[in-house]
Short mmCIF file of C-alpha atoms in Angstrom, two decimals:
data_model
loop_
_atom_site.label_atom_id
_atom_site.label_comp_id
_atom_site.label_asym_id
_atom_site.label_seq_id
_atom_site.Cartn_x
_atom_site.Cartn_y
_atom_site.Cartn_z
CA MET A 1 12.72 15.54 -7.57
CA LEU A 2 12.78 18.85 -5.52
CA ARG A 3 11.42 16.96 -2.53
CA ARG A 4 14.33 14.49 -2.75
CA ILE A 5 16.91 17.22 -3.12
CA ALA A 6 15.45 19.14 -0.15
CA ALA A 7 15.45 16.07 2.10
CA ILE A 8 18.97 15.00 1.16
CA ALA A 9 20.13 18.57 1.86
CA LEU A 10 18.28 18.46 5.34
CA MET A 11 19.75 15.03 6.14
CA LEU A 12 23.38 16.22 5.08
CA ALA A 13 23.06 19.32 7.11
CA ALA A 14 22.02 17.28 10.15
CA GLY A 15 24.87 14.89 9.40
CA ALA A 16 22.75 11.89 8.62
CA ALA A 17 23.33 9.44 5.83
CA GLN A 18 20.52 8.92 3.54
CA ALA A 19 19.37 5.26 3.33
CA ALA A 20 18.00 3.76 0.20
CA PRO A 21 14.28 2.70 0.48
CA ALA A 22 13.63 -1.05 1.22
CA PHE A 23 12.28 -1.24 -2.23
CA ARG A 24 12.06 1.05 -5.26
CA LEU A 25 8.92 1.91 -7.50
CA PRO A 26 8.87 3.78 -10.82
CA GLU A 27 7.41 7.20 -10.73
CA VAL A 28 3.90 7.07 -9.43
CA ASP A 29 1.50 9.58 -11.04
CA TYR A 30 -1.69 8.17 -9.61
CA ILE A 31 -2.76 6.66 -6.39
CA ARG A 32 -6.05 4.92 -5.69
CA VAL A 33 -7.03 4.26 -1.96
CA LEU A 34 -9.79 1.85 -1.28
CA LYS A 35 -10.57 2.58 2.32
CA SER A 36 -12.92 -0.40 3.03
CA ALA A 37 -10.14 -2.84 1.50
CA ARG A 38 -7.36 -0.95 3.49
CA GLN A 39 -5.51 -0.95 0.30
CA MET A 40 -3.46 1.72 -1.79
CA GLN A 41 -2.88 1.00 -5.48
CA LEU A 42 0.07 2.76 -7.12
CA TYR A 43 -0.03 3.64 -10.91
CA SER A 44 2.54 4.64 -13.34
CA ASN A 45 1.46 5.71 -16.76
CA GLY A 46 -1.89 3.98 -16.33
CA GLN A 47 -0.30 0.77 -15.27
CA LEU A 48 -0.77 -0.75 -11.69
CA VAL A 49 2.87 -1.06 -10.51
CA HIS A 50 2.37 -1.84 -6.73
CA VAL A 51 -0.28 -2.51 -4.06
CA ILE A 52 0.15 -1.54 -0.50
CA ASP A 53 -2.18 -3.63 1.73
CA HIS A 54 -3.10 -2.99 5.48
CA ILE A 55 -3.16 0.81 5.28
CA GLN A 56 -4.34 2.54 8.39
CA LEU A 57 -6.82 5.19 8.44
CA GLY A 58 -8.49 7.66 10.88
CA ASP A 59 -10.05 6.33 14.15
CA ALA A 60 -13.54 6.74 12.48
CA PRO A 61 -12.73 5.06 9.11
CA VAL A 62 -16.29 4.74 7.64
CA GLY A 63 -17.63 7.78 5.68
CA PRO A 64 -15.82 10.89 4.29
CA LYS A 65 -14.12 13.52 6.28
CA HIS A 66 -16.42 16.71 6.80
CA PHE A 67 -15.09 18.55 9.84
CA GLN A 68 -12.01 19.19 11.86
CA GLY A 69 -11.66 16.55 14.56
CA ASP A 70 -13.97 13.98 13.11
CA GLU A 71 -11.17 11.47 12.73
CA ARG A 72 -12.28 10.47 9.38
CA THR A 73 -10.12 10.15 6.17
CA PRO A 74 -11.25 12.26 3.31
CA GLU A 75 -13.02 10.68 0.22
CA GLY A 76 -12.68 12.21 -3.27
CA ARG A 77 -10.04 13.29 -5.81
CA TYR A 78 -7.04 15.23 -4.49
CA SER A 79 -3.44 15.67 -5.22
CA ILE A 80 -0.11 15.17 -3.35
CA ASP A 81 1.08 18.77 -3.13
CA TYR A 82 4.17 18.59 -0.91
CA GLY A 83 6.37 16.33 1.12
CA ASN A 84 7.39 17.01 4.82
CA PRO A 85 10.78 15.37 5.72
CA ASN A 86 10.61 16.75 9.27
CA SER A 87 7.30 15.07 10.06
CA SER A 88 6.32 13.69 13.46
CA TYR A 89 5.89 10.52 11.61
CA HIS A 90 8.39 8.70 9.31
CA LEU A 91 8.02 11.09 6.35
CA SER A 92 4.90 12.50 5.11
CA LEU A 93 3.23 13.37 1.78
CA HIS A 94 0.45 16.04 1.99
CA ILE A 95 -2.89 15.41 0.45
CA SER A 96 -4.53 18.60 -0.95
CA TYR A 97 -7.73 18.24 1.36
CA PRO A 98 -9.81 20.30 1.82
CA SER A 99 -11.11 20.96 -1.68
CA ALA A 100 -13.39 24.02 -2.46
CA SER A 101 -16.43 21.63 -2.06
CA ASP A 102 -15.05 20.31 1.21
CA VAL A 103 -14.74 24.00 2.52
CA ALA A 104 -18.13 24.87 1.29
CA PHE A 105 -19.85 21.96 2.94
CA ALA A 106 -18.18 22.57 6.14
CA ASN A 107 -18.82 26.34 6.25
CA ALA A 108 -22.49 25.79 5.45
CA GLN A 109 -22.60 23.72 8.73
CA GLY A 110 -20.82 26.49 10.52
CA ARG A 111 -17.76 24.19 10.96
CA SER A 112 -14.21 23.95 9.83
CA PRO A 113 -13.13 21.11 7.36
CA GLY A 114 -9.92 20.58 8.92
CA GLY A 115 -6.77 19.92 7.14
CA LEU A 116 -3.27 18.71 7.31
CA ILE A 117 -4.06 15.37 5.88
CA PHE A 118 -1.03 13.21 4.90
CA ILE A 119 0.12 9.89 3.78
CA HIS A 120 2.75 9.18 6.38
CA GLY A 121 4.76 6.40 8.13
CA GLN A 122 4.68 5.43 11.72
CA PRO A 123 5.19 7.80 14.56
CA ASN A 124 8.87 8.62 15.05
CA ASP A 125 8.99 7.53 18.72
CA TYR A 126 7.25 4.26 18.10
CA ALA A 127 9.17 1.13 17.34
CA GLY A 128 7.18 -1.11 14.91
CA ARG A 129 3.70 -0.43 13.70
CA VAL A 130 0.84 1.03 15.53
CA PRO A 131 -2.15 -1.38 15.56
CA GLY A 132 -5.47 -0.67 13.90
CA ASP A 133 -6.75 2.67 12.63
CA TRP A 134 -5.27 5.37 14.75
CA THR A 135 -4.73 8.40 12.73
CA ASP A 136 -6.78 11.77 12.99
CA GLY A 137 -7.73 11.16 9.33
CA CYS A 138 -4.43 10.57 7.52
CA ILE A 139 -3.35 7.45 5.82
CA ALA A 140 -0.47 5.57 7.46
CA VAL A 141 1.79 2.96 5.98
CA ALA A 142 4.79 1.04 7.17
CA ASP A 143 8.07 3.17 7.32
CA ALA A 144 9.54 1.15 4.34
CA GLU A 145 6.48 1.99 2.37
CA ILE A 146 6.53 5.75 2.99
CA GLU A 147 10.19 5.65 2.08
CA ALA A 148 9.40 4.09 -1.44
CA LEU A 149 6.46 6.54 -1.86
CA TRP A 150 8.70 9.45 -0.91
CA GLU A 151 11.05 8.49 -3.74
CA ALA A 152 8.46 7.71 -6.29
CA VAL A 153 5.48 10.13 -5.93
CA PRO A 154 6.05 13.67 -7.27
CA ASP A 155 4.24 16.82 -6.21
CA GLY A 156 1.11 17.02 -8.38
CA ALA A 157 0.30 13.18 -8.47
CA THR A 158 -3.45 12.52 -8.36
CA ILE A 159 -4.86 10.58 -5.45
CA ASP A 160 -8.46 9.17 -5.57
CA ILE A 161 -9.79 8.09 -2.02
CA LEU A 162 -12.69 5.88 -2.29
CA PRO A 163 -15.00 4.37 0.41
#
């Protein structure tokens, strides 16, 4: 709710009218991402309420993210901890990567685990949808899908990202 209020305030301050998302979802408290299936499953109170197909991942989509710059999408249990209405992409929801175990693994290898992993829309300066896997490790969806997620996914929602 606070994310929506902040986004509305930013849009009003900029003189923009807020458009309603193309479709609406109930509050989503759990997200399951199936990387190999390129699918995001959205749950509310234990019930599957919507499936987003054709999600896009990092340039190196197989395997978990371990290090900054490896262009992999993380695998594991995380949470959505904040939204960014001023993203370089059409809205974005931050995933709480890296976890303590992700940091420990990377540090043991003398590397950084990276960060700034989001679910986001398409690039702001791009018309349509970028083809294939193209992110640096984020999960990209269509702009209409991120608009619906933006409205439905509260901070603190759990996200499991599976191979």
